[in-house]
Amino acid sequence: MPSDVPQRIPYRRLAGTGALLAALPLAACGAPPERGTAVPPLPPAPTTGLPTPTLPAATPAATPTLGLLPTELPPATPVLSATPGLVAAPCQGRPSADRVTGLLRDSVLPRDVTVRATQGPLCADDWQYTVLAVTGHEELQVVTQGRPDALRLVTAGTDVCSIEVRATAPPAIRTLACDAGTQPLPGA
């Protein structure tokens, strides 16, 4: 017989292998063993010429007890604590809206306009997002970064989704600055 022609496996061998594979899931059925007793080993499989599957040894802790519920649940772990910057929260006056407005007075806003914060400042990491109502002008969005005593203006305007904001701002600030027109702002 040429070596490139696959050999045929006798039907009896296939039937025996199929019966063995069908019986494996049923081998674990029955009443669960008592706690602390070992699970008896499986009887040897009939010789089929195929490797015999082996099951890992059972441990007492892994044996389920039917009808009983666990008496103690694991403590809940907050998801957001491991990833800072996912949520923007009120800055609690650090920095204040007046401090953000003060940054704009020298570079963006004329001194004679009335400015009122309608949103924020909201903080995520060391970034802040603020929305200001400016008398006689459109609403002004402001993104700042840094500690309250060393605040730096990142961008201000009606569209503050700048390259710097998209590339380096925390996710919460990026969402507020870049998606503000597509979803309601928190606290609004």
Coordinates of C-alpha atoms in Angstrom, one line a residue:
M1 CA 0.0 0.0 0.0
P2 CA 1.5 3.4 -0.9
S3 CA 2.5 5.6 2.1
D4 CA 0.5 8.6 0.9
V5 CA -2.9 6.8 1.1
P6 CA -4.5 7.1 4.6
Q7 CA -5.0 3.8 6.4
R8 CA -8.6 2.8 7.2
I9 CA -9.5 2.3 10.8
P10 CA -11.6 -0.8 11.4
Y11 CA -15.2 -0.1 12.3
R12 CA -15.0 -2.0 15.6
R13 CA -12.2 0.2 16.8
L14 CA -14.2 3.4 15.9
A15 CA -17.3 2.0 17.7
G16 CA -15.3 1.1 20.8
T17 CA -13.7 4.5 20.9
G18 CA -17.1 6.2 20.4
A19 CA -18.6 4.2 23.2
L20 CA -15.7 5.1 25.5
L21 CA -16.0 8.8 24.8
A22 CA -19.8 8.7 25.3
A23 CA -19.4 7.0 28.7
L24 CA -16.8 9.4 30.1
P25 CA -19.3 12.2 31.0
L26 CA -21.5 9.6 32.7
A27 CA -18.7 8.2 34.8
A28 CA -19.0 11.2 37.1
C29 CA -22.7 10.8 37.7
G30 CA -24.1 9.4 41.0
A31 CA -24.2 10.6 44.5
P32 CA -21.4 12.9 45.5
P33 CA -18.8 11.3 47.8
E34 CA -18.8 12.2 51.4
R35 CA -16.5 15.0 52.4
G36 CA -13.0 13.9 53.1
T37 CA -13.2 10.7 51.0
A38 CA -11.2 10.2 47.9
V39 CA -12.9 9.6 44.6
P40 CA -12.2 6.0 43.4
P41 CA -10.1 5.8 40.2
L42 CA -11.7 4.9 36.9
P43 CA -11.5 1.3 35.8
P44 CA -9.0 0.7 33.1
A45 CA -10.3 1.4 29.6
P46 CA -10.4 -1.3 27.0
T47 CA -7.4 -1.3 24.8
T48 CA -8.2 0.6 21.6
G49 CA -4.8 1.7 20.5
L50 CA -5.7 5.3 21.4
P51 CA -4.4 7.2 24.5
T52 CA -6.5 6.7 27.5
P53 CA -7.9 10.0 28.9
T54 CA -7.1 10.7 32.6
L55 CA -9.0 12.8 35.0
P56 CA -7.3 14.9 37.7
A57 CA -7.5 13.7 41.3
A58 CA -10.4 15.2 43.3
T59 CA -9.6 17.2 46.4
P60 CA -12.0 17.5 49.3
A61 CA -12.4 21.2 48.8
A62 CA -13.4 20.7 45.2
T63 CA -16.3 18.3 45.9
P64 CA -19.6 20.0 45.6
T65 CA -22.2 19.6 48.3
L66 CA -25.6 19.7 46.7
G67 CA -28.4 21.7 48.4
L68 CA -26.2 23.9 50.5
L69 CA -25.5 27.6 49.9
P70 CA -22.2 29.2 50.8
T71 CA -22.3 30.9 54.2
E72 CA -20.0 33.7 53.3
L73 CA -19.7 35.7 50.0
P74 CA -16.5 37.3 48.9
P75 CA -16.3 41.1 49.5
A76 CA -17.4 43.3 46.6
T77 CA -14.5 45.1 44.9
P78 CA -15.2 48.5 43.4
V79 CA -14.3 48.5 39.7
L80 CA -13.3 52.1 39.4
S81 CA -10.8 52.3 42.2
A82 CA -8.2 50.5 40.1
T83 CA -8.5 52.9 37.2
P84 CA -8.3 56.6 38.1
G85 CA -9.6 59.1 35.6
L86 CA -12.6 57.2 34.5
V87 CA -15.0 59.4 36.4
A88 CA -15.1 63.2 36.6
A89 CA -16.2 64.4 40.0
P90 CA -16.8 67.9 41.4
C91 CA -13.5 69.5 42.4
Q92 CA -14.8 70.7 45.8
G93 CA -13.3 74.2 45.2
R94 CA -9.8 72.9 44.4
P95 CA -9.6 74.6 41.9
S96 CA -12.5 77.0 42.2
A97 CA -14.5 78.3 39.2
D98 CA -13.0 81.8 40.0
R99 CA -9.5 80.4 39.7
V100 CA -10.4 78.9 36.2
T101 CA -12.0 82.2 35.2
G102 CA -8.9 84.1 36.4
L103 CA -6.7 82.1 34.0
L104 CA -9.0 83.2 31.1
R105 CA -9.2 86.9 32.1
D106 CA -5.7 87.6 30.9
S107 CA -5.7 85.6 27.7
V108 CA -9.2 84.8 26.4
L109 CA -11.8 86.9 28.1
P110 CA -12.1 90.7 28.2
R111 CA -12.2 92.1 31.7
D112 CA -15.7 93.7 31.3
V113 CA -17.7 90.5 30.6
T114 CA -19.7 88.7 33.3
V115 CA -18.7 85.0 33.6
R116 CA -20.6 82.3 35.6
A117 CA -19.7 78.6 35.9
T118 CA -22.6 76.5 34.7
Q119 CA -20.7 73.2 35.0
G120 CA -17.7 72.3 37.1
P121 CA -15.0 72.5 37.6
L122 CA -15.1 68.7 37.4
C123 CA -11.8 66.8 38.2
A124 CA -10.3 63.6 37.0
D125 CA -6.7 62.9 38.0
D126 CA -5.0 66.4 37.8
W127 CA -7.2 67.6 34.9
Q128 CA -10.3 69.8 35.2
Y129 CA -13.3 70.6 32.9
T130 CA -15.4 73.7 33.3
V131 CA -18.3 75.2 31.3
L132 CA -18.7 79.0 31.6
A133 CA -21.7 81.2 30.6
V134 CA -20.2 84.4 29.3
T135 CA -22.5 87.4 28.9
G136 CA -23.1 88.3 25.3
H137 CA -21.1 85.3 24.0
E138 CA -21.5 81.6 23.4
E139 CA -20.9 79.1 26.3
L140 CA -17.2 78.6 26.8
Q141 CA -15.7 75.2 27.7
V142 CA -12.4 75.2 29.5
V143 CA -9.9 72.3 30.1
T144 CA -7.1 72.9 32.6
Q145 CA -4.4 70.7 34.2
G146 CA -2.4 70.8 37.3
R147 CA -2.7 71.4 41.0
P148 CA -5.0 74.2 42.1
D149 CA -2.0 76.5 42.9
A150 CA -0.2 75.7 39.7
L151 CA -3.1 75.5 37.2
R152 CA -2.3 75.5 33.5
L153 CA -4.8 76.4 30.7
V154 CA -4.9 73.5 28.2
T155 CA -7.6 74.9 25.9
A156 CA -10.7 77.0 25.9
G157 CA -13.5 77.6 23.4
T158 CA -16.7 76.2 22.0
D159 CA -14.8 73.0 20.8
V160 CA -12.1 71.9 23.3
C161 CA -11.5 68.5 21.8
S162 CA -7.9 69.3 20.9
I163 CA -5.1 66.9 20.0
E164 CA -3.6 67.3 23.5
V165 CA -6.9 66.5 25.2
R166 CA -7.6 63.5 22.9
A167 CA -4.0 62.2 23.4
T168 CA -3.2 62.8 27.1
A169 CA -6.4 63.7 29.1
P170 CA -7.9 61.1 31.4
P171 CA -10.9 59.2 29.9
A172 CA -13.5 61.2 31.9
I173 CA -12.1 64.6 30.7
R174 CA -11.8 63.4 27.2
T175 CA -15.4 62.2 27.2
L176 CA -16.6 65.6 28.6
A177 CA -14.5 67.6 26.1
C178 CA -15.0 65.5 23.0
D179 CA -18.4 64.0 23.4
A180 CA -20.2 66.9 25.2
G181 CA -22.5 67.6 22.2
T182 CA -23.6 64.0 21.9
Q183 CA -24.6 63.2 25.5
P184 CA -25.9 65.1 28.5
L185 CA -23.3 66.5 30.8
P186 CA -23.2 65.1 34.4
G187 CA -25.1 67.4 36.7
A188 CA -26.9 69.2 33.9

